[in-house]
PDB file of C-alpha atoms in Angstrom:
ATOM      1  CA  MET A   1     115.897 123.566  30.610  1.00 80.00           C
ATOM      2  CA  VAL A   2     114.478 122.104  34.054  1.00 87.00           C
ATOM      3  CA  ARG A   3     112.419 118.730  33.359  1.00 90.00           C
ATOM      4  CA  LEU A   4     108.791 119.010  34.505  1.00 92.00           C
ATOM      5  CA  VAL A   5     107.522 115.816  36.252  1.00 93.00           C
ATOM      6  CA  SER A   6     103.809 114.623  36.464  1.00 94.00           C
ATOM      7  CA  SER A   7     102.253 113.520  39.625  1.00 92.00           C
ATOM      8  CA  GLN A   8     101.544 110.407  37.672  1.00 93.00           C
ATOM      9  CA  GLU A   9     105.309 109.621  36.779  1.00 94.00           C
ATOM     10  CA  LEU A  10     106.212 110.520  40.689  1.00 93.00           C
ATOM     11  CA  ALA A  11     103.694 107.916  41.772  1.00 94.00           C
ATOM     12  CA  GLN A  12     105.251 105.358  39.989  1.00 94.00           C
ATOM     13  CA  HIS A  13     108.532 105.415  41.902  1.00 95.00           C
ATOM     14  CA  ASN A  14     107.086 104.521  45.252  1.00 93.00           C
ATOM     15  CA  THR A  15     109.138 101.780  46.415  1.00 94.00           C
ATOM     16  CA  GLN A  16     112.392 101.821  48.567  1.00 92.00           C
ATOM     17  CA  GLU A  17     114.163 100.069  45.378  1.00 94.00           C
ATOM     18  CA  ASP A  18     112.880 103.158  43.387  1.00 95.00           C
ATOM     19  CA  CYS A  19     112.266 106.206  45.769  1.00 95.00           C
ATOM     20  CA  TRP A  20     111.411 109.717  44.369  1.00 95.00           C
ATOM     21  CA  VAL A  21     109.928 112.482  46.612  1.00 95.00           C
ATOM     22  CA  ILE A  22     108.653 116.120  46.169  1.00 93.00           C
ATOM     23  CA  ILE A  23     110.565 118.672  48.523  1.00 92.00           C
ATOM     24  CA  HIS A  24     109.512 122.403  48.067  1.00 90.00           C
ATOM     25  CA  GLY A  25     108.434 121.782  44.314  1.00 92.00           C
ATOM     26  CA  LYS A  26     111.142 119.691  43.373  1.00 93.00           C
ATOM     27  CA  VAL A  27     111.531 116.114  42.682  1.00 95.00           C
ATOM     28  CA  TYR A  28     114.460 114.018  44.003  1.00 94.00           C
ATOM     29  CA  ASP A  29     115.503 110.532  43.610  1.00 95.00           C
ATOM     30  CA  LEU A  30     116.662 109.439  47.224  1.00 94.00           C
ATOM     31  CA  THR A  31     117.021 105.775  46.294  1.00 94.00           C
ATOM     32  CA  LYS A  32     120.870 105.602  46.727  1.00 91.00           C
ATOM     33  CA  PHE A  33     120.600 108.017  49.766  1.00 89.00           C
ATOM     34  CA  LEU A  34     117.974 105.919  51.785  1.00 89.00           C
ATOM     35  CA  PRO A  35     120.831 103.545  53.429  1.00 86.00           C
ATOM     36  CA  GLU A  36     122.638 106.422  54.587  1.00 79.00           C
ATOM     37  CA  HIS A  37     119.770 108.499  56.306  1.00 82.00           C
ATOM     38  CA  PRO A  38     120.437 108.618  59.919  1.00 68.00           C
ATOM     39  CA  GLY A  39     116.932 108.443  60.664  1.00 70.00           C
ATOM     40  CA  GLY A  40     116.420 105.541  59.010  1.00 76.00           C
ATOM     41  CA  ILE A  41     114.965 104.089  55.447  1.00 85.00           C
ATOM     42  CA  LYS A  42     111.164 104.128  56.568  1.00 84.00           C
ATOM     43  CA  VAL A  43     111.031 107.981  57.327  1.00 84.00           C
ATOM     44  CA  ILE A  44     111.632 108.552  53.605  1.00 90.00           C
ATOM     45  CA  THR A  45     110.023 105.642  51.937  1.00 91.00           C
ATOM     46  CA  ARG A  46     106.392 106.175  53.825  1.00 89.00           C
ATOM     47  CA  TRP A  47     106.727 109.349  51.301  1.00 90.00           C
ATOM     48  CA  ALA A  48     108.043 107.504  48.106  1.00 93.00           C
ATOM     49  CA  GLY A  49     106.004 108.855  45.180  1.00 93.00           C
ATOM     50  CA  GLN A  50     104.236 111.726  47.228  1.00 92.00           C
ATOM     51  CA  ASP A  51     104.961 115.177  48.275  1.00 92.00           C
ATOM     52  CA  ALA A  52     107.429 114.738  51.497  1.00 90.00           C
ATOM     53  CA  THR A  53     107.409 118.919  52.023  1.00 89.00           C
ATOM     54  CA  PRO A  54     105.246 118.911  55.285  1.00 82.00           C
ATOM     55  CA  SER A  55     107.037 116.428  57.008  1.00 82.00           C
ATOM     56  CA  PHE A  56     110.525 117.554  55.709  1.00 86.00           C
ATOM     57  CA  GLU A  57     110.295 120.968  56.607  1.00 81.00           C
ATOM     58  CA  SER A  58     109.225 120.370  60.287  1.00 77.00           C
ATOM     59  CA  ILE A  59     112.514 118.903  60.793  1.00 80.00           C
ATOM     60  CA  HIS A  60     115.193 119.984  58.401  1.00 82.00           C
ATOM     61  CA  PRO A  61     116.489 123.493  57.421  1.00 80.00           C
ATOM     62  CA  PRO A  62     115.585 124.092  53.569  1.00 76.00           C
ATOM     63  CA  ASP A  63     118.920 124.237  52.157  1.00 76.00           C
ATOM     64  CA  ILE A  64     120.083 120.547  53.527  1.00 80.00           C
ATOM     65  CA  VAL A  65     119.395 118.664  50.323  1.00 82.00           C
ATOM     66  CA  ASP A  66     121.331 120.965  48.285  1.00 77.00           C
ATOM     67  CA  HIS A  67     124.063 121.350  50.884  1.00 74.00           C
ATOM     68  CA  TYR A  68     124.525 117.554  51.826  1.00 75.00           C
ATOM     69  CA  LEU A  69     123.654 115.764  48.547  1.00 81.00           C
ATOM     70  CA  GLY A  70     124.972 116.215  44.993  1.00 80.00           C
ATOM     71  CA  PRO A  71     123.070 117.330  41.841  1.00 87.00           C
ATOM     72  CA  GLU A  72     122.591 114.156  40.497  1.00 90.00           C
ATOM     73  CA  VAL A  73     119.523 113.361  42.774  1.00 92.00           C
ATOM     74  CA  PHE A  74     117.595 116.188  41.550  1.00 92.00           C
ATOM     75  CA  ILE A  75     115.157 114.897  38.898  1.00 93.00           C
ATOM     76  CA  GLY A  76     113.208 118.084  37.961  1.00 93.00           C
ATOM     77  CA  GLU A  77     110.371 120.030  39.188  1.00 92.00           C
ATOM     78  CA  ILE A  78     106.734 118.990  39.944  1.00 92.00           C
ATOM     79  CA  ASP A  79     104.028 119.722  37.360  1.00 92.00           C
ATOM     80  CA  LYS A  80     101.770 121.697  39.548  1.00 89.00           C
ATOM     81  CA  SER A  81      98.843 121.212  37.140  1.00 89.00           C
ATOM     82  CA  THR A  82      98.980 117.467  37.503  1.00 89.00           C
ATOM     83  CA  LEU A  83      98.486 117.723  41.542  1.00 84.00           C
ATOM     84  CA  SER A  84      95.173 117.132  43.237  1.00 77.00           C
ATOM     85  CA  VAL A  85      94.526 120.165  45.600  1.00 66.00           C
ATOM     86  CA  THR A  86      92.012 118.242  47.889  1.00 62.00           C
ATOM     87  CA  LYS A  87      92.901 118.038  51.219  1.00 66.00           C
ATOM     88  CA  VAL A  88      90.994 116.293  53.735  1.00 68.00           C
ATOM     89  CA  GLU A  89      91.245 117.097  57.352  1.00 68.00           C
ATOM     90  CA  SER A  90      91.939 114.403  59.849  1.00 72.00           C
ATOM     91  CA  GLU A  91      90.268 113.966  63.005  1.00 78.00           C
ATOM     92  CA  GLU A  92      93.590 114.383  64.715  1.00 79.00           C
ATOM     93  CA  GLU A  93      94.078 117.660  62.905  1.00 82.00           C
ATOM     94  CA  LYS A  94      90.414 118.972  63.973  1.00 86.00           C
ATOM     95  CA  GLN A  95      91.230 118.133  67.721  1.00 86.00           C
ATOM     96  CA  ARG A  96      94.276 119.838  67.676  1.00 85.00           C
ATOM     97  CA  ARG A  97      92.756 122.971  65.818  1.00 87.00           C
ATOM     98  CA  ALA A  98      90.042 122.904  68.476  1.00 90.00           C
ATOM     99  CA  ALA A  99      92.641 122.752  70.971  1.00 90.00           C
ATOM    100  CA  HIS A 100      94.702 125.711  69.656  1.00 87.00           C
ATOM    101  CA  ALA A 101      91.500 127.948  69.812  1.00 90.00           C
ATOM    102  CA  LYS A 102      91.053 127.015  73.473  1.00 91.00           C
ATOM    103  CA  LYS A 103      94.340 128.008  74.410  1.00 92.00           C
ATOM    104  CA  PRO A 104      94.874 130.001  77.807  1.00 93.00           C
ATOM    105  CA  ALA A 105      96.059 133.719  77.205  1.00 93.00           C
ATOM    106  CA  LEU A 106      99.877 133.666  77.940  1.00 91.00           C
ATOM    107  CA  ASP A 107      99.563 135.910  81.024  1.00 92.00           C
ATOM    108  CA  GLU A 108      97.482 133.096  82.458  1.00 94.00           C
ATOM    109  CA  MET A 109     100.191 130.469  82.109  1.00 93.00           C
ATOM    110  CA  LEU A 110     101.771 130.298  85.682  1.00 93.00           C
ATOM    111  CA  ASN A 111     104.543 127.932  85.521  1.00 91.00           C
ATOM    112  CA  ILE A 112     106.320 125.593  83.232  1.00 89.00           C
ATOM    113  CA  PHE A 113     103.665 122.654  83.939  1.00 92.00           C
ATOM    114  CA  ASP A 114     101.009 124.950  82.351  1.00 95.00           C
ATOM    115  CA  PHE A 115     102.985 125.199  79.318  1.00 94.00           C
ATOM    116  CA  GLU A 116     103.565 121.344  79.112  1.00 94.00           C
ATOM    117  CA  GLY A 117     100.083 120.739  79.411  1.00 93.00           C
ATOM    118  CA  VAL A 118      99.112 123.061  76.465  1.00 94.00           C
ATOM    119  CA  ALA A 119     101.801 121.767  74.466  1.00 94.00           C
ATOM    120  CA  LYS A 120     100.458 118.190  74.886  1.00 92.00           C
ATOM    121  CA  GLN A 121      97.188 118.918  73.616  1.00 91.00           C
ATOM    122  CA  VAL A 122      98.387 121.358  70.571  1.00 92.00           C
ATOM    123  CA  LEU A 123     101.371 119.654  69.330  1.00 91.00           C
ATOM    124  CA  LYS A 124     101.386 116.935  66.697  1.00 87.00           C
ATOM    125  CA  PRO A 125     101.794 113.512  68.224  1.00 84.00           C
ATOM    126  CA  ASP A 126     105.252 112.917  66.631  1.00 80.00           C
ATOM    127  CA  ALA A 127     106.429 116.638  67.732  1.00 86.00           C
ATOM    128  CA  TRP A 128     105.317 115.478  71.375  1.00 88.00           C
ATOM    129  CA  ALA A 129     107.116 112.254  71.606  1.00 84.00           C
ATOM    130  CA  TYR A 130     110.171 114.120  70.524  1.00 82.00           C
ATOM    131  CA  TYR A 131     110.273 116.908  72.708  1.00 86.00           C
ATOM    132  CA  SER A 132     109.040 115.156  75.904  1.00 87.00           C
ATOM    133  CA  SER A 133     110.534 111.601  75.838  1.00 84.00           C
ATOM    134  CA  GLY A 134     113.997 110.701  77.112  1.00 83.00           C
ATOM    135  CA  ALA A 135     116.772 108.288  76.029  1.00 80.00           C
ATOM    136  CA  ASP A 136     115.633 104.417  76.633  1.00 80.00           C
ATOM    137  CA  ASP A 137     114.314 103.629  80.086  1.00 84.00           C
ATOM    138  CA  GLU A 138     114.290 107.475  80.748  1.00 87.00           C
ATOM    139  CA  ILE A 139     115.858 107.261  84.054  1.00 92.00           C
ATOM    140  CA  THR A 140     117.850 110.145  83.465  1.00 90.00           C
ATOM    141  CA  LEU A 141     115.067 112.134  82.355  1.00 90.00           C
ATOM    142  CA  ARG A 142     113.135 111.172  85.653  1.00 94.00           C
ATOM    143  CA  GLU A 143     116.128 111.787  87.695  1.00 96.00           C
ATOM    144  CA  ASN A 144     116.736 115.265  86.377  1.00 94.00           C
ATOM    145  CA  HIS A 145     113.386 116.046  86.987  1.00 92.00           C
ATOM    146  CA  ASN A 146     113.699 115.143  90.410  1.00 96.00           C
ATOM    147  CA  ALA A 147     116.952 117.034  90.949  1.00 97.00           C
ATOM    148  CA  PHE A 148     115.425 120.075  90.074  1.00 91.00           C
ATOM    149  CA  HIS A 149     112.909 119.513  92.667  1.00 91.00           C
ATOM    150  CA  ARG A 150     115.427 119.509  95.492  1.00 95.00           C
ATOM    151  CA  LEU A 151     116.982 123.234  94.456  1.00 93.00           C
ATOM    152  CA  TRP A 152     115.594 126.039  96.531  1.00 93.00           C
ATOM    153  CA  LEU A 153     116.050 129.661  96.309  1.00 89.00           C
ATOM    154  CA  ARG A 154     116.986 131.422  99.424  1.00 90.00           C
ATOM    155  CA  PRO A 155     115.597 134.884  99.705  1.00 88.00           C
ATOM    156  CA  ARG A 156     117.768 137.768 100.680  1.00 87.00           C
ATOM    157  CA  VAL A 157     115.606 139.544 103.289  1.00 91.00           C
ATOM    158  CA  MET A 158     116.152 143.004 104.668  1.00 93.00           C
ATOM    159  CA  VAL A 159     117.585 144.151 101.425  1.00 91.00           C
ATOM    160  CA  ASN A 160     116.637 147.508  99.485  1.00 92.00           C
ATOM    161  CA  VAL A 161     115.213 146.512  96.226  1.00 89.00           C
ATOM    162  CA  THR A 162     114.213 149.581  94.871  1.00 92.00           C
ATOM    163  CA  ASN A 163     116.484 148.949  91.976  1.00 92.00           C
ATOM    164  CA  ILE A 164     117.334 145.638  91.014  1.00 91.00           C
ATOM    165  CA  ASP A 165     119.923 144.894  88.199  1.00 94.00           C
ATOM    166  CA  MET A 166     119.913 141.156  87.465  1.00 94.00           C
ATOM    167  CA  SER A 167     122.245 141.464  84.599  1.00 97.00           C
ATOM    168  CA  THR A 168     125.414 139.627  84.424  1.00 97.00           C
ATOM    169  CA  THR A 169     128.037 138.274  81.733  1.00 96.00           C
ATOM    170  CA  PHE A 170     128.654 135.172  80.115  1.00 96.00           C
ATOM    171  CA  LEU A 171     132.163 134.327  78.625  1.00 94.00           C
ATOM    172  CA  GLY A 172     132.406 137.877  78.333  1.00 93.00           C
ATOM    173  CA  THR A 173     129.157 138.907  76.711  1.00 93.00           C
ATOM    174  CA  LYS A 174     126.562 140.798  78.705  1.00 94.00           C
ATOM    175  CA  THR A 175     123.025 139.428  79.478  1.00 97.00           C
ATOM    176  CA  SER A 176     120.119 141.002  80.966  1.00 97.00           C
ATOM    177  CA  ILE A 177     119.533 138.066  83.347  1.00 96.00           C
ATOM    178  CA  PRO A 178     121.687 134.770  83.908  1.00 96.00           C
ATOM    179  CA  VAL A 179     119.567 132.802  81.804  1.00 96.00           C
ATOM    180  CA  TYR A 180     120.367 131.950  77.977  1.00 97.00           C
ATOM    181  CA  ILE A 181     118.521 129.974  75.438  1.00 96.00           C
ATOM    182  CA  SER A 182     120.216 126.580  75.059  1.00 96.00           C
ATOM    183  CA  ALA A 183     120.497 124.539  71.811  1.00 94.00           C
ATOM    184  CA  THR A 184     117.703 122.549  70.967  1.00 87.00           C
ATOM    185  CA  ALA A 185     116.973 120.736  67.781  1.00 83.00           C
ATOM    186  CA  LEU A 186     113.933 120.612  65.356  1.00 85.00           C
ATOM    187  CA  GLY A 187     112.153 123.915  66.284  1.00 89.00           C
ATOM    188  CA  ARG A 188     109.785 123.930  63.771  1.00 88.00           C
ATOM    189  CA  LEU A 189     108.192 120.815  65.448  1.00 88.00           C
ATOM    190  CA  GLY A 190     106.634 123.411  67.955  1.00 89.00           C
ATOM    191  CA  HIS A 191     106.410 126.562  65.709  1.00 90.00           C
ATOM    192  CA  PRO A 192     106.390 127.140  61.623  1.00 87.00           C
ATOM    193  CA  GLU A 193     108.990 129.632  62.084  1.00 90.00           C
ATOM    194  CA  GLY A 194     111.411 127.518  63.811  1.00 91.00           C
ATOM    195  CA  GLU A 195     114.237 128.696  65.771  1.00 94.00           C
ATOM    196  CA  VAL A 196     114.541 132.382  64.386  1.00 95.00           C
ATOM    197  CA  VAL A 197     111.531 132.795  66.573  1.00 95.00           C
ATOM    198  CA  LEU A 198     113.969 132.424  69.454  1.00 96.00           C
ATOM    199  CA  THR A 199     116.596 134.554  67.773  1.00 97.00           C
ATOM    200  CA  ARG A 200     113.955 137.393  67.882  1.00 96.00           C
ATOM    201  CA  ALA A 201     113.043 136.554  71.270  1.00 96.00           C
ATOM    202  CA  SER A 202     116.444 136.542  72.680  1.00 97.00           C
ATOM    203  CA  HIS A 203     117.385 139.884  71.109  1.00 97.00           C
ATOM    204  CA  SER A 204     114.208 141.646  72.504  1.00 96.00           C
ATOM    205  CA  GLU A 205     114.811 140.218  75.931  1.00 96.00           C
ATOM    206  CA  GLY A 206     118.816 140.805  75.873  1.00 96.00           C
ATOM    207  CA  ILE A 207     119.595 137.491  76.558  1.00 97.00           C
ATOM    208  CA  ILE A 208     121.843 134.885  74.274  1.00 98.00           C
ATOM    209  CA  GLN A 209     120.735 132.135  72.023  1.00 98.00           C
ATOM    210  CA  MET A 210     122.822 129.235  71.432  1.00 97.00           C
ATOM    211  CA  ILE A 211     122.284 127.964  67.718  1.00 96.00           C
ATOM    212  CA  PRO A 212     121.975 124.271  67.415  1.00 93.00           C
ATOM    213  CA  THR A 213     123.647 122.524  64.802  1.00 89.00           C
ATOM    214  CA  LEU A 214     120.353 120.425  64.054  1.00 84.00           C
ATOM    215  CA  ALA A 215     118.099 123.421  63.688  1.00 88.00           C
ATOM    216  CA  SER A 216     115.046 123.141  61.515  1.00 88.00           C
ATOM    217  CA  CYS A 217     116.242 126.812  60.288  1.00 89.00           C
ATOM    218  CA  SER A 218     119.553 127.131  58.423  1.00 89.00           C
ATOM    219  CA  PHE A 219     122.379 128.719  60.231  1.00 92.00           C
ATOM    220  CA  ASN A 220     122.214 131.811  57.984  1.00 92.00           C
ATOM    221  CA  GLU A 221     118.329 132.443  58.751  1.00 92.00           C
ATOM    222  CA  MET A 222     119.277 132.656  62.521  1.00 95.00           C
ATOM    223  CA  ILE A 223     122.175 134.787  61.813  1.00 96.00           C
ATOM    224  CA  ASN A 224     120.269 137.050  59.472  1.00 95.00           C
ATOM    225  CA  ASN A 225     117.378 137.477  61.869  1.00 95.00           C
ATOM    226  CA  ARG A 226     119.673 138.709  64.791  1.00 95.00           C
ATOM    227  CA  GLY A 227     119.366 142.318  65.948  1.00 94.00           C
ATOM    228  CA  ARG A 228     121.808 144.805  65.973  1.00 92.00           C
ATOM    229  CA  GLY A 229     124.819 143.685  68.662  1.00 92.00           C
ATOM    230  CA  GLN A 230     123.115 140.639  69.618  1.00 95.00           C
ATOM    231  CA  ALA A 231     125.312 137.866  70.608  1.00 96.00           C
ATOM    232  CA  GLN A 232     124.951 134.110  69.810  1.00 97.00           C
ATOM    233  CA  TRP A 233     126.889 130.886  70.461  1.00 98.00           C
ATOM    234  CA  PHE A 234     126.963 127.804  68.158  1.00 97.00           C
ATOM    235  CA  GLN A 235     126.538 124.185  69.587  1.00 96.00           C
ATOM    236  CA  LEU A 236     128.443 121.640  67.411  1.00 94.00           C
ATOM    237  CA  TYR A 237     128.044 118.184  66.877  1.00 89.00           C
ATOM    238  CA  VAL A 238     131.297 116.846  65.231  1.00 88.00           C
ATOM    239  CA  ASN A 239     130.451 115.198  61.842  1.00 82.00           C
ATOM    240  CA  LYS A 240     132.214 112.192  60.689  1.00 80.00           C
ATOM    241  CA  ASP A 241     133.438 114.075  57.914  1.00 82.00           C
ATOM    242  CA  ARG A 242     135.893 116.503  59.621  1.00 88.00           C
ATOM    243  CA  LYS A 243     135.928 118.621  56.350  1.00 88.00           C
ATOM    244  CA  VAL A 244     132.277 119.291  57.038  1.00 84.00           C
ATOM    245  CA  THR A 245     132.931 120.290  60.673  1.00 90.00           C
ATOM    246  CA  GLU A 246     135.698 122.508  60.035  1.00 93.00           C
ATOM    247  CA  LYS A 247     133.517 124.381  57.162  1.00 90.00           C
ATOM    248  CA  LEU A 248     130.729 124.707  60.146  1.00 91.00           C
ATOM    249  CA  VAL A 249     133.241 126.155  62.697  1.00 95.00           C
ATOM    250  CA  ARG A 250     134.733 128.548  60.001  1.00 96.00           C
ATOM    251  CA  ASN A 251     131.472 129.830  58.975  1.00 94.00           C
ATOM    252  CA  ALA A 252     130.290 130.450  62.607  1.00 96.00           C
ATOM    253  CA  GLU A 253     133.582 132.239  63.284  1.00 96.00           C
ATOM    254  CA  GLU A 254     133.084 134.608  60.132  1.00 96.00           C
ATOM    255  CA  LYS A 255     129.584 135.381  61.128  1.00 96.00           C
ATOM    256  CA  GLY A 256     130.402 136.658  64.288  1.00 95.00           C
ATOM    257  CA  VAL A 257     129.513 133.976  66.906  1.00 96.00           C
ATOM    258  CA  LYS A 258     130.801 134.608  70.085  1.00 96.00           C
ATOM    259  CA  ALA A 259     131.624 131.033  71.693  1.00 97.00           C
ATOM    260  CA  LEU A 260     131.629 127.340  70.599  1.00 97.00           C
ATOM    261  CA  PHE A 261     130.064 124.544  72.312  1.00 97.00           C
ATOM    262  CA  ILE A 262     130.990 120.954  71.341  1.00 95.00           C
ATOM    263  CA  THR A 263     128.831 118.137  72.515  1.00 91.00           C
ATOM    264  CA  VAL A 264     131.075 115.308  73.397  1.00 89.00           C
ATOM    265  CA  ASP A 265     128.515 112.913  74.988  1.00 81.00           C
ATOM    266  CA  ALA A 266     126.574 111.811  71.830  1.00 74.00           C
ATOM    267  CA  PRO A 267     128.762 109.421  69.685  1.00 70.00           C
ATOM    268  CA  GLN A 268     125.586 107.528  69.075  1.00 66.00           C
ATOM    269  CA  LEU A 269     122.120 108.936  69.083  1.00 62.00           C
ATOM    270  CA  GLY A 270     120.316 107.697  72.249  1.00 62.00           C
ATOM    271  CA  GLY A 271     116.807 105.693  71.624  1.00 64.00           C
ATOM    272  CA  SER A 272     113.859 107.538  72.798  1.00 60.00           C
ATOM    273  CA  LEU A 273     111.013 105.268  74.043  1.00 51.00           C
ATOM    274  CA  PHE A 274     108.288 107.523  72.144  1.00 52.00           C
ATOM    275  CA  ASP A 275     110.511 107.775  69.320  1.00 55.00           C
ATOM    276  CA  ARG A 276     110.752 103.864  68.861  1.00 52.00           C
ATOM    277  CA  LEU A 277     106.756 103.704  68.878  1.00 49.00           C
ATOM    278  CA  PHE A 278     106.933 106.303  66.038  1.00 50.00           C
ATOM    279  CA  ILE A 279     109.351 104.155  64.216  1.00 48.00           C
ATOM    280  CA  ILE A 280     107.375 101.132  64.315  1.00 40.00           C
ATOM    281  CA  ARG A 281     104.448 103.371  62.624  1.00 44.00           C
ATOM    282  CA  GLY A 282     106.631 104.695  60.234  1.00 44.00           C
ATOM    283  CA  LYS A 283     107.082 108.313  61.826  1.00 46.00           C
ATOM    284  CA  ALA A 284     110.444 108.353  63.280  1.00 43.00           C
ATOM    285  CA  ILE A 285     111.769 111.610  64.038  1.00 42.00           C
ATOM    286  CA  ARG A 286     115.663 111.445  63.760  1.00 42.00           C
ATOM    287  CA  SER A 287     118.547 114.395  62.879  1.00 41.00           C
ATOM    288  CA  GLN A 288     119.902 114.823  59.600  1.00 40.00           C
ATOM    289  CA  THR A 289     123.745 114.587  60.656  1.00 39.00           C
ATOM    290  CA  SER A 290     125.799 111.596  61.306  1.00 41.00           C
ATOM    291  CA  PHE A 291     128.158 112.318  64.281  1.00 40.00           C
ATOM    292  CA  GLY A 292     131.546 110.717  64.992  1.00 43.00           C
TER     293      GLY A 292
END
């Protein structure tokens, strides 16, 4: 029989030395896991004795606790009758809700800079920090930005454009245009449905989606949301535990993923300037997988 944990009992386990949290209605003892968390201890301890679900689900796939941690961390289920249902909307949330209401129509967005400007207004501060910042002094981010400004498209004039076919093939897979959706982690920071939104969009537009290792959705969620005949690739971070990596690769192959892309330049996570500011405030956003 599953044990019921009252909110009063949960609140007593609110320190680094004794850390219980709620995740999707279940109570977990994460005390021993704290030193192993790649995102640091404070990311978890700020929710010690509380419901960590809102913060957790914006970053992690729902099955990650059961997948990576043993059953011994599970204490029981929270007794919902003991929970307070009062929620006060913060001033920050009010401003963000107002910004959402004022968003321009999609057909009024003319370029990427328009999307960036709106995103800055409607995303939570930690989400904006994660998506917009670069590593350390951000020189690479700046130079990449400048490099793209030096690229020009040379028009082909005096050509019959009555019928245009922009389709091509990537690694033997047909795509409607020479563009694919590259792997980007933590999709739920930008949309409550996370990466499955991109799965559906890539199918409707006939392009390829690269599934990220560090997605907010589970691998199976993205696989199960693909359409008939849809091609997907898989981006892989090599885990320190090679058995975990082998399991990921075999699963991707069994599920019909067409190509494997291995990230080879991230033996250590880079330090984001804005991310470090959130670490100071106890709001760090970090991935859930150890690399090596």
